[in-house]
Structure formats: structure tokens, C-alpha cells
PDB file of C-alpha atoms in Angstrom:
ATOM      1  CA  MET G 134      43.633 -11.176 -42.171  1.00 85.00           C
ATOM      2  CA  LYS G 135      44.898  -9.345 -45.251  1.00 93.00           C
ATOM      3  CA  LYS G 136      48.708  -9.223 -45.126  1.00 97.00           C
ATOM      4  CA  ILE G 137      51.314 -11.674 -43.793  1.00 97.00           C
ATOM      5  CA  LEU G 138      54.971 -10.634 -43.535  1.00 95.00           C
ATOM      6  CA  VAL G 139      57.534 -13.423 -43.938  1.00 93.00           C
ATOM      7  CA  PRO G 140      61.173 -12.423 -43.298  1.00 89.00           C
ATOM      8  CA  THR G 141      63.473 -14.885 -45.044  1.00 89.00           C
ATOM      9  CA  ASP G 142      67.174 -15.633 -45.246  1.00 85.00           C
ATOM     10  CA  PHE G 143      66.432 -18.427 -47.788  1.00 87.00           C
ATOM     11  CA  SER G 144      67.440 -21.111 -45.257  1.00 84.00           C
ATOM     12  CA  GLU G 145      65.609 -24.394 -44.715  1.00 84.00           C
ATOM     13  CA  GLN G 146      64.043 -23.093 -41.511  1.00 82.00           C
ATOM     14  CA  ALA G 147      62.864 -19.912 -43.233  1.00 86.00           C
ATOM     15  CA  ASN G 148      61.304 -22.051 -45.974  1.00 89.00           C
ATOM     16  CA  ILE G 149      59.400 -24.057 -43.353  1.00 88.00           C
ATOM     17  CA  ALA G 150      58.071 -20.771 -41.957  1.00 88.00           C
ATOM     18  CA  LEU G 151      57.097 -19.743 -45.483  1.00 93.00           C
ATOM     19  CA  LYS G 152      55.082 -22.938 -45.940  1.00 91.00           C
ATOM     20  CA  ALA G 153      53.255 -22.230 -42.678  1.00 90.00           C
ATOM     21  CA  ALA G 154      52.511 -18.680 -43.830  1.00 93.00           C
ATOM     22  CA  ALA G 155      51.262 -19.978 -47.185  1.00 94.00           C
ATOM     23  CA  GLY G 156      48.820 -22.295 -45.426  1.00 90.00           C
ATOM     24  CA  ILE G 157      47.432 -19.421 -43.360  1.00 91.00           C
ATOM     25  CA  ALA G 158      47.260 -17.162 -46.438  1.00 93.00           C
ATOM     26  CA  ARG G 159      45.168 -19.718 -48.345  1.00 92.00           C
ATOM     27  CA  LYS G 160      42.656 -19.930 -45.506  1.00 88.00           C
ATOM     28  CA  SER G 161      42.296 -16.157 -45.265  1.00 89.00           C
ATOM     29  CA  SER G 162      42.986 -15.051 -48.886  1.00 92.00           C
ATOM     30  CA  ALA G 163      45.829 -12.938 -47.504  1.00 95.00           C
ATOM     31  CA  GLU G 164      48.750 -11.444 -49.386  1.00 97.00           C
ATOM     32  CA  ILE G 165      52.229 -12.687 -48.503  1.00 97.00           C
ATOM     33  CA  ILE G 166      54.994 -10.103 -48.372  1.00 97.00           C
ATOM     34  CA  LEU G 167      58.460 -11.636 -48.558  1.00 96.00           C
ATOM     35  CA  LEU G 168      61.118  -9.615 -46.746  1.00 93.00           C
ATOM     36  CA  HIS G 169      64.863 -10.105 -47.044  1.00 91.00           C
ATOM     37  CA  ILE G 170      67.246  -7.928 -45.070  1.00 87.00           C
ATOM     38  CA  ILE G 171      70.887  -7.538 -45.984  1.00 84.00           C
ATOM     39  CA  ASP G 172      72.075  -7.146 -42.416  1.00 74.00           C
ATOM     40  CA  LEU G 173      74.951  -4.700 -42.621  1.00 64.00           C
ATOM     41  CA  PRO G 174      77.263  -3.481 -39.863  1.00 57.00           C
ATOM     42  CA  HIS G 175      76.960   0.183 -38.911  1.00 48.00           C
ATOM     43  CA  GLU G 176      80.177   0.990 -40.767  1.00 42.00           C
ATOM     44  CA  ALA G 177      78.746  -0.278 -44.030  1.00 48.00           C
ATOM     45  CA  MET G 178      75.488   1.579 -43.469  1.00 47.00           C
ATOM     46  CA  ASP G 179      77.442   4.803 -42.994  1.00 48.00           C
ATOM     47  CA  MET G 180      79.065   4.275 -46.412  1.00 48.00           C
ATOM     48  CA  ILE G 181      75.739   4.195 -48.226  1.00 51.00           C
ATOM     49  CA  GLN G 182      74.827   7.636 -49.540  1.00 53.00           C
ATOM     50  CA  PRO G 183      72.166   8.556 -52.106  1.00 53.00           C
ATOM     51  CA  GLY G 184      73.511   8.000 -55.603  1.00 52.00           C
ATOM     52  CA  TYR G 185      76.611   6.151 -54.377  1.00 49.00           C
ATOM     53  CA  ASP G 186      76.940   2.439 -55.147  1.00 55.00           C
ATOM     54  CA  VAL G 187      79.261   0.291 -53.091  1.00 63.00           C
ATOM     55  CA  PRO G 188      80.294  -2.598 -55.428  1.00 66.00           C
ATOM     56  CA  GLU G 189      80.229  -5.334 -52.778  1.00 68.00           C
ATOM     57  CA  ILE G 190      76.885  -4.211 -51.408  1.00 71.00           C
ATOM     58  CA  MET G 191      75.410  -3.980 -54.902  1.00 76.00           C
ATOM     59  CA  PHE G 192      76.549  -7.542 -55.590  1.00 76.00           C
ATOM     60  CA  PHE G 193      74.725  -8.842 -52.516  1.00 78.00           C
ATOM     61  CA  LYS G 194      71.702  -6.703 -53.353  1.00 83.00           C
ATOM     62  CA  GLU G 195      71.379  -8.103 -56.890  1.00 86.00           C
ATOM     63  CA  HIS G 196      71.893 -11.657 -55.633  1.00 85.00           C
ATOM     64  CA  ALA G 197      69.206 -11.169 -52.956  1.00 87.00           C
ATOM     65  CA  GLU G 198      66.739  -9.720 -55.469  1.00 91.00           C
ATOM     66  CA  ALA G 199      67.185 -12.804 -57.664  1.00 92.00           C
ATOM     67  CA  LYS G 200      66.656 -15.128 -54.680  1.00 92.00           C
ATOM     68  CA  LEU G 201      63.523 -13.233 -53.619  1.00 93.00           C
ATOM     69  CA  THR G 202      62.071 -13.559 -57.093  1.00 93.00           C
ATOM     70  CA  GLN G 203      62.917 -17.266 -57.188  1.00 93.00           C
ATOM     71  CA  THR G 204      61.263 -17.776 -53.787  1.00 93.00           C
ATOM     72  CA  SER G 205      58.140 -15.857 -54.782  1.00 93.00           C
ATOM     73  CA  LEU G 206      57.714 -18.237 -57.740  1.00 93.00           C
ATOM     74  CA  SER G 207      58.114 -21.402 -55.647  1.00 91.00           C
ATOM     75  CA  GLU G 208      55.479 -24.125 -55.676  1.00 91.00           C
ATOM     76  CA  GLU G 209      54.511 -23.419 -52.054  1.00 89.00           C
ATOM     77  CA  LEU G 210      53.253 -19.965 -53.050  1.00 94.00           C
ATOM     78  CA  SER G 211      51.432 -21.037 -56.211  1.00 93.00           C
ATOM     79  CA  GLY G 212      48.134 -19.188 -56.626  1.00 93.00           C
ATOM     80  CA  LEU G 213      48.846 -16.689 -53.842  1.00 96.00           C
ATOM     81  CA  ASN G 214      49.290 -12.937 -54.086  1.00 96.00           C
ATOM     82  CA  VAL G 215      52.998 -12.416 -53.297  1.00 96.00           C
ATOM     83  CA  SER G 216      55.088  -9.246 -53.176  1.00 96.00           C
ATOM     84  CA  GLN G 217      58.739  -8.621 -52.254  1.00 96.00           C
ATOM     85  CA  ILE G 218      60.673  -6.153 -50.127  1.00 95.00           C
ATOM     86  CA  LEU G 219      64.465  -5.903 -49.913  1.00 93.00           C
ATOM     87  CA  LYS G 220      66.065  -3.805 -47.181  1.00 89.00           C
ATOM     88  CA  LEU G 221      69.574  -2.860 -46.091  1.00 83.00           C
ATOM     89  CA  GLY G 222      69.830  -2.445 -42.350  1.00 77.00           C
ATOM     90  CA  ARG G 223      69.669  -4.027 -38.937  1.00 72.00           C
ATOM     91  CA  THR G 224      67.403  -7.070 -38.939  1.00 71.00           C
ATOM     92  CA  PHE G 225      65.195  -6.694 -35.880  1.00 72.00           C
ATOM     93  CA  ASP G 226      64.627  -2.973 -36.532  1.00 79.00           C
ATOM     94  CA  GLU G 227      63.663  -3.516 -40.154  1.00 85.00           C
ATOM     95  CA  VAL G 228      61.158  -6.304 -39.417  1.00 88.00           C
ATOM     96  CA  THR G 229      59.070  -4.114 -37.116  1.00 87.00           C
ATOM     97  CA  GLU G 230      59.395  -1.035 -39.324  1.00 91.00           C
ATOM     98  CA  VAL G 231      58.334  -2.875 -42.487  1.00 93.00           C
ATOM     99  CA  ALA G 232      55.427  -4.494 -40.638  1.00 93.00           C
ATOM    100  CA  LYS G 233      54.208  -1.124 -39.393  1.00 92.00           C
ATOM    101  CA  ALA G 234      54.634   0.639 -42.746  1.00 94.00           C
ATOM    102  CA  ASN G 235      52.713  -2.047 -44.654  1.00 96.00           C
ATOM    103  CA  ASN G 236      49.797  -2.611 -42.228  1.00 95.00           C
ATOM    104  CA  ILE G 237      50.805  -6.228 -41.636  1.00 96.00           C
ATOM    105  CA  ASP G 238      48.370  -8.470 -39.738  1.00 94.00           C
ATOM    106  CA  LEU G 239      50.786 -11.311 -38.894  1.00 94.00           C
ATOM    107  CA  ILE G 240      54.572 -11.787 -38.921  1.00 92.00           C
ATOM    108  CA  VAL G 241      55.725 -15.368 -39.567  1.00 91.00           C
ATOM    109  CA  MET G 242      59.381 -16.124 -38.871  1.00 86.00           C
ATOM    110  CA  GLY G 243      61.685 -19.111 -38.699  1.00 80.00           C
ATOM    111  CA  SER G 244      63.219 -19.421 -35.258  1.00 73.00           C
ATOM    112  CA  HIS G 245      66.714 -20.031 -36.621  1.00 60.00           C
ATOM    113  CA  GLY G 246      68.557 -20.167 -39.911  1.00 42.00           C
ATOM    114  CA  ALA G 247      71.668 -19.048 -41.713  1.00 40.00           C
ATOM    115  CA  SER G 248      73.230 -15.647 -42.316  1.00 44.00           C
ATOM    116  CA  GLY G 249      72.751 -14.392 -38.798  1.00 45.00           C
ATOM    117  CA  PHE G 250      68.981 -14.983 -38.790  1.00 50.00           C
ATOM    118  CA  LYS G 251      69.363 -17.230 -35.757  1.00 51.00           C
ATOM    119  CA  GLU G 252      69.924 -14.249 -33.499  1.00 49.00           C
ATOM    120  CA  LEU G 253      66.386 -13.002 -34.173  1.00 50.00           C
ATOM    121  CA  PHE G 254      65.019 -15.409 -31.592  1.00 47.00           C
ATOM    122  CA  ILE G 255      67.788 -15.442 -29.026  1.00 41.00           C
ATOM    123  CA  GLY G 256      68.253 -13.045 -26.130  1.00 41.00           C
ATOM    124  CA  SER G 257      67.461  -9.356 -26.356  1.00 49.00           C
ATOM    125  CA  ASN G 258      66.615  -9.427 -30.072  1.00 53.00           C
ATOM    126  CA  THR G 259      63.634 -11.691 -29.395  1.00 51.00           C
ATOM    127  CA  GLU G 260      62.290  -9.370 -26.769  1.00 61.00           C
ATOM    128  CA  LYS G 261      62.865  -6.329 -28.956  1.00 68.00           C
ATOM    129  CA  VAL G 262      60.910  -7.747 -31.921  1.00 69.00           C
ATOM    130  CA  ILE G 263      57.993  -8.810 -29.738  1.00 69.00           C
ATOM    131  CA  ARG G 264      57.978  -5.843 -27.362  1.00 69.00           C
ATOM    132  CA  THR G 265      58.105  -3.240 -30.111  1.00 72.00           C
ATOM    133  CA  SER G 266      55.505  -4.881 -32.351  1.00 78.00           C
ATOM    134  CA  ASN G 267      51.776  -4.532 -31.865  1.00 83.00           C
ATOM    135  CA  ILE G 268      51.399  -7.195 -34.541  1.00 88.00           C
ATOM    136  CA  PRO G 269      51.169 -10.929 -33.727  1.00 89.00           C
ATOM    137  CA  VAL G 270      54.433 -12.803 -34.274  1.00 87.00           C
ATOM    138  CA  LEU G 271      54.446 -16.506 -35.166  1.00 88.00           C
ATOM    139  CA  ALA G 272      57.798 -18.222 -34.582  1.00 84.00           C
ATOM    140  CA  ILE G 273      58.027 -21.515 -36.457  1.00 85.00           C
ATOM    141  CA  LYS G 274      60.261 -24.088 -34.804  1.00 81.00           C
ATOM    142  CA  GLY G 275      61.359 -27.593 -35.689  1.00 71.00           C
ATOM    143  CA  ASN G 276      62.165 -29.280 -38.988  1.00 68.00           C
ATOM    144  CA  GLU G 277      58.815 -30.661 -40.104  1.00 64.00           C
ATOM    145  CA  THR G 278      57.837 -30.100 -43.714  1.00 60.00           C
ATOM    146  CA  GLU G 279      54.297 -29.159 -42.641  1.00 67.00           C
ATOM    147  CA  VAL G 280      53.229 -27.094 -39.658  1.00 71.00           C
ATOM    148  CA  ASN G 281      49.875 -27.907 -38.045  1.00 77.00           C
ATOM    149  CA  PHE G 282      47.853 -25.815 -35.630  1.00 84.00           C
ATOM    150  CA  ASP G 283      45.308 -28.439 -34.644  1.00 87.00           C
ATOM    151  CA  LYS G 284      46.039 -28.328 -30.918  1.00 90.00           C
ATOM    152  CA  VAL G 285      47.019 -24.957 -29.462  1.00 92.00           C
ATOM    153  CA  VAL G 286      47.910 -24.372 -25.806  1.00 93.00           C
ATOM    154  CA  PHE G 287      47.206 -20.846 -24.635  1.00 90.00           C
ATOM    155  CA  ALA G 288      48.168 -19.990 -21.058  1.00 87.00           C
ATOM    156  CA  ASN G 289      46.482 -16.991 -19.508  1.00 86.00           C
ATOM    157  CA  ASP G 290      45.440 -15.563 -16.138  1.00 85.00           C
ATOM    158  CA  PHE G 291      41.885 -14.882 -17.451  1.00 89.00           C
ATOM    159  CA  THR G 292      41.650 -11.351 -16.097  1.00 83.00           C
ATOM    160  CA  GLU G 293      39.610  -8.637 -17.813  1.00 82.00           C
ATOM    161  CA  GLU G 294      42.715  -6.604 -18.693  1.00 77.00           C
ATOM    162  CA  THR G 295      43.599  -9.301 -21.252  1.00 78.00           C
ATOM    163  CA  ALA G 296      40.137  -9.452 -22.851  1.00 80.00           C
ATOM    164  CA  GLN G 297      40.642  -6.920 -25.652  1.00 73.00           C
ATOM    165  CA  GLY G 298      43.711  -8.584 -27.117  1.00 75.00           C
ATOM    166  CA  PHE G 299      42.336 -12.053 -26.405  1.00 83.00           C
ATOM    167  CA  GLN G 300      39.948 -11.693 -29.345  1.00 83.00           C
ATOM    168  CA  LYS G 301      42.939 -11.662 -31.725  1.00 82.00           C
ATOM    169  CA  ILE G 302      43.945 -15.064 -30.437  1.00 83.00           C
ATOM    170  CA  VAL G 303      40.409 -16.409 -30.770  1.00 85.00           C
ATOM    171  CA  ASP G 304      40.205 -15.146 -34.379  1.00 85.00           C
ATOM    172  CA  PHE G 305      43.516 -16.841 -35.243  1.00 84.00           C
ATOM    173  CA  LEU G 306      42.384 -20.124 -33.718  1.00 84.00           C
ATOM    174  CA  LYS G 307      39.065 -20.078 -35.593  1.00 83.00           C
ATOM    175  CA  LEU G 308      40.773 -19.188 -38.875  1.00 83.00           C
ATOM    176  CA  ASN G 309      43.056 -22.204 -38.625  1.00 83.00           C
ATOM    177  CA  GLY G 310      40.431 -24.627 -37.348  1.00 83.00           C
ATOM    178  CA  SER G 311      42.422 -25.078 -34.135  1.00 85.00           C
ATOM    179  CA  THR G 312      41.216 -26.764 -30.981  1.00 82.00           C
ATOM    180  CA  PRO G 313      42.171 -24.297 -28.221  1.00 87.00           C
ATOM    181  CA  HIS G 314      43.424 -25.743 -24.975  1.00 93.00           C
ATOM    182  CA  PHE G 315      43.330 -22.932 -22.438  1.00 94.00           C
ATOM    183  CA  LEU G 316      45.690 -23.324 -19.519  1.00 95.00           C
ATOM    184  CA  MET G 317      46.023 -21.840 -16.059  1.00 94.00           C
ATOM    185  CA  VAL G 318      49.385 -22.559 -14.420  1.00 93.00           C
ATOM    186  CA  ASN G 319      49.297 -22.745 -10.648  1.00 93.00           C
ATOM    187  CA  THR G 320      52.593 -21.914  -8.961  1.00 92.00           C
ATOM    188  CA  PRO G 321      53.513 -21.918  -5.260  1.00 92.00           C
ATOM    189  CA  ASN G 322      53.543 -18.098  -5.251  1.00 88.00           C
ATOM    190  CA  ASN G 323      50.247 -17.703  -7.125  1.00 86.00           C
ATOM    191  CA  PHE G 324      48.027 -20.626  -6.218  1.00 90.00           C
ATOM    192  CA  LYS G 325      44.258 -20.835  -6.802  1.00 91.00           C
ATOM    193  CA  PRO G 326      42.002 -23.680  -5.641  1.00 93.00           C
ATOM    194  CA  THR G 327      40.557 -25.682  -8.526  1.00 93.00           C
ATOM    195  CA  HIS G 328      36.973 -24.439  -8.102  1.00 94.00           C
ATOM    196  CA  VAL G 329      38.139 -20.798  -8.041  1.00 94.00           C
ATOM    197  CA  ALA G 330      40.335 -21.214 -11.134  1.00 93.00           C
ATOM    198  CA  GLU G 331      37.593 -22.999 -13.088  1.00 94.00           C
ATOM    199  CA  GLU G 332      34.968 -20.405 -12.236  1.00 94.00           C
ATOM    200  CA  LEU G 333      37.293 -17.540 -13.202  1.00 93.00           C
ATOM    201  CA  ALA G 334      38.357 -19.106 -16.507  1.00 93.00           C
ATOM    202  CA  HIS G 335      34.933 -20.242 -17.727  1.00 91.00           C
ATOM    203  CA  ALA G 336      33.330 -16.880 -16.877  1.00 92.00           C
ATOM    204  CA  PHE G 337      36.071 -15.153 -18.857  1.00 92.00           C
ATOM    205  CA  LEU G 338      35.826 -17.494 -21.871  1.00 91.00           C
ATOM    206  CA  LYS G 339      32.017 -17.268 -22.058  1.00 90.00           C
ATOM    207  CA  GLN G 340      32.201 -13.752 -23.552  1.00 88.00           C
ATOM    208  CA  PHE G 341      34.022 -15.044 -26.690  1.00 88.00           C
ATOM    209  CA  ASN G 342      31.311 -17.454 -27.884  1.00 82.00           C
ATOM    210  CA  LEU G 343      33.683 -20.367 -28.332  1.00 84.00           C
ATOM    211  CA  ASP G 344      31.995 -23.454 -29.738  1.00 77.00           C
ATOM    212  CA  ASP G 345      34.615 -25.910 -28.574  1.00 82.00           C
ATOM    213  CA  TYR G 346      37.551 -25.603 -26.212  1.00 88.00           C
ATOM    214  CA  GLU G 347      39.360 -27.403 -23.434  1.00 92.00           C
ATOM    215  CA  PHE G 348      40.550 -25.972 -20.143  1.00 94.00           C
ATOM    216  CA  SER G 349      43.160 -27.340 -17.761  1.00 96.00           C
ATOM    217  CA  ILE G 350      44.880 -26.349 -14.554  1.00 96.00           C
ATOM    218  CA  TYR G 351      48.507 -27.402 -14.243  1.00 96.00           C
ATOM    219  CA  ASN G 352      50.649 -27.170 -11.116  1.00 95.00           C
ATOM    220  CA  ASP G 353      54.349 -26.486 -11.512  1.00 95.00           C
ATOM    221  CA  LEU G 354      57.234 -24.630  -9.912  1.00 92.00           C
ATOM    222  CA  ASP G 355      56.941 -21.625 -12.232  1.00 88.00           C
ATOM    223  CA  ILE G 356      54.892 -20.449 -15.206  1.00 88.00           C
ATOM    224  CA  GLU G 357      57.282 -21.244 -18.030  1.00 88.00           C
ATOM    225  CA  LYS G 358      57.977 -24.766 -16.779  1.00 90.00           C
ATOM    226  CA  GLY G 359      54.247 -25.320 -16.452  1.00 94.00           C
ATOM    227  CA  ILE G 360      53.584 -24.237 -20.041  1.00 93.00           C
ATOM    228  CA  LEU G 361      56.411 -26.322 -21.491  1.00 93.00           C
ATOM    229  CA  ASN G 362      55.561 -29.434 -19.457  1.00 95.00           C
ATOM    230  CA  PHE G 363      51.843 -29.208 -20.192  1.00 96.00           C
ATOM    231  CA  ALA G 364      52.432 -28.657 -23.925  1.00 95.00           C
ATOM    232  CA  GLU G 365      54.611 -31.770 -23.923  1.00 94.00           C
ATOM    233  CA  ARG G 366      51.970 -33.780 -22.077  1.00 95.00           C
ATOM    234  CA  VAL G 367      49.183 -32.986 -24.563  1.00 94.00           C
ATOM    235  CA  ASN G 368      51.524 -33.019 -27.596  1.00 93.00           C
ATOM    236  CA  ALA G 369      50.560 -29.480 -28.592  1.00 93.00           C
ATOM    237  CA  ASP G 370      51.280 -28.152 -32.089  1.00 90.00           C
ATOM    238  CA  LEU G 371      51.553 -24.524 -30.971  1.00 90.00           C
ATOM    239  CA  ILE G 372      51.982 -22.429 -27.833  1.00 90.00           C
ATOM    240  CA  ALA G 373      50.175 -19.066 -27.745  1.00 88.00           C
ATOM    241  CA  MET G 374      51.221 -16.268 -25.411  1.00 82.00           C
ATOM    242  CA  GLY G 375      49.990 -12.758 -24.714  1.00 77.00           C
ATOM    243  CA  THR G 376      51.998  -9.718 -23.671  1.00 70.00           C
ATOM    244  CA  HIS G 377      51.047  -6.189 -22.762  1.00 60.00           C
ATOM    245  CA  GLY G 378      54.077  -4.585 -21.138  1.00 50.00           C
ATOM    246  CA  ARG G 379      55.443  -5.536 -17.769  1.00 50.00           C
ATOM    247  CA  LYS G 380      52.298  -6.044 -15.699  1.00 44.00           C
ATOM    248  CA  GLY G 381      50.496  -9.178 -14.613  1.00 43.00           C
ATOM    249  CA  PHE G 382      50.839 -12.174 -16.880  1.00 48.00           C
ATOM    250  CA  ALA G 383      53.154 -10.198 -19.177  1.00 47.00           C
ATOM    251  CA  ARG G 384      55.953 -11.463 -16.938  1.00 47.00           C
ATOM    252  CA  LEU G 385      56.033 -14.360 -19.412  1.00 50.00           C
ATOM    253  CA  LEU G 386      57.927 -12.224 -21.869  1.00 45.00           C
ATOM    254  CA  ASN G 387      60.301 -10.507 -19.449  1.00 46.00           C
ATOM    255  CA  GLY G 388      63.932 -11.440 -18.930  1.00 42.00           C
ATOM    256  CA  SER G 389      64.940 -15.056 -18.656  1.00 47.00           C
ATOM    257  CA  ILE G 390      61.364 -16.399 -18.728  1.00 55.00           C
ATOM    258  CA  SER G 391      60.789 -15.357 -22.331  1.00 53.00           C
ATOM    259  CA  GLU G 392      64.214 -16.657 -23.342  1.00 56.00           C
ATOM    260  CA  ASP G 393      63.455 -20.010 -21.720  1.00 65.00           C
ATOM    261  CA  LEU G 394      60.187 -20.372 -23.611  1.00 74.00           C
ATOM    262  CA  MET G 395      61.603 -19.296 -26.967  1.00 69.00           C
ATOM    263  CA  ASN G 396      64.866 -21.187 -26.726  1.00 71.00           C
ATOM    264  CA  HIS G 397      63.764 -24.332 -24.922  1.00 78.00           C
ATOM    265  CA  SER G 398      60.414 -25.059 -26.538  1.00 82.00           C
ATOM    266  CA  PRO G 399      60.563 -27.467 -29.500  1.00 84.00           C
ATOM    267  CA  ARG G 400      57.128 -26.186 -30.506  1.00 87.00           C
ATOM    268  CA  SER G 401      56.131 -23.176 -32.556  1.00 87.00           C
ATOM    269  CA  ILE G 402      55.064 -20.102 -30.583  1.00 86.00           C
ATOM    270  CA  ILE G 403      52.739 -17.222 -31.411  1.00 87.00           C
ATOM    271  CA  THR G 404      52.607 -14.006 -29.405  1.00 84.00           C
ATOM    272  CA  PHE G 405      49.850 -11.401 -29.304  1.00 83.00           C
ATOM    273  CA  LYS G 406      49.825  -7.913 -27.831  1.00 79.00           C
ATOM    274  CA  LEU G 407      47.069  -7.816 -25.217  1.00 72.00           C
TER     275      LEU G 407
END
């Protein structure tokens, strides 16, 4: 991992996300790129022409540049390679565009904050950031001063179509010294006997040379309830999810299911494109 993008609105929640990113950066010697977006309405964007300064916009721009510099010099980032990007535009579009343009390996975001940043992880904006990004997205939730990834619950269907992207999750877990707890959720509409589920999962996991992991089967009414209830039972630090469009297990990130997981989980969530 070489580059971590951290969008910030300078709120408390964004600062918690920054601390999490700093911890990951120290383990991987990665660069942190701080991104602040002055989220302007379309009317204001139409006013901005090359060589033309809008006084109010310039005021916010100069203020944001000063805050970015102050943040980059904070104690949490001491000793790390930190750079800054300031953008004018629409928030969810700019996050994915900046990540793509700068070859980012991981996006770390607070799940809510001030200045409109809350909307990033509510409703269609959540789905747009995740669906349009081939880069893993880590959403930091809660108000703890430190974020741990000791116990990570990753729910999967353990089919071969998820194998290629699965390696990204394994690499992240190893980097952070996490104990992976792989989960298969049995629902009334997609039920597997225990011996079938165990055989399928362990055969799938064998190809990744994992030294230590746990595997559980959890029965619930639907997938998202199963993930949330199981994560609560084992007191997980993080929930990991994979998505690869609209097929198979990718239903997790479609429609109301993804909103339920993002909005109802008190735990941080990381998503990977499979």
C-alpha cells in the first residue's frame, strides 16, 4: 500500500478517520493525501471561469488551504509523508476522481461530520462512491479516539467469482495484524446445511494460505441482519464487505440493504471491489 486518500471536512469524525489512516500508513509506509472539497452548488460552479475570482469563493478557498496545512502538521501525522489537495466541486464525484487520478490504494472516510459531509454515507451518495470506485473504501464510524482492526468480520458466499478481489481483503487483514472472522449467513431463501457450508468455505479459504482465521455460520432472516447481529455478538471492530456489480453476493450493496448496513452499523466498514 503506497497511497491513502483521506477526505476531510475538519470535523471531529473526520479527524478520527485521519487517525485511523495514520495508523495504517505507519504500518505500510504509505503516503497520506489529505483532500478537502469546497462543495459548491451548480450555480456557483457555473460562475467560476479561468482567470475570474469570485470573492466569497476565494475567501473559503484561502481558509480551507490554511486548515489543510494546519491538519497536515498535526501530531497524528508526525513523521508521515503527507500531501494536500483542495478541490471545488461536488463531493462524491471529486473523491472518486481524485482517487483515480492519484493511483490511491485506500480511501479512508469519516461516516459523518459537518459541512454537508454527512451525506457522503447516506442514501444514493454512499452507493455512488462505492459503486464507482475500484479502490477499497474504509468508512470510520463511532467516536472512539483510536480505531482498532483486531477482530474483523467478513461475510462472503465463498464462490470462485469472488476469489480475485478476495486477496485484497486478505492483504489488508495481514497488514493490520487482524484476526479475520469469516462468516456465512444462512437465510430461509438461501440455506445450506452446516457440513456443506463448512466444506465450501474451508476449500475456498485454503487457496489464500491464511495462518489463522475463524469461520462461523449464522442463521438469520436476511443477510444484513445476520451480519449486524453476528458482529454484535463477537464484538467486532470492523465489518468487511465485497461488491462486484449486481450479481450474487453483491446484493449486499444494492438498494436498502447497503443503506441498512452503512446507516445502522455502529462499527466501521470497509468495502472491496471483487
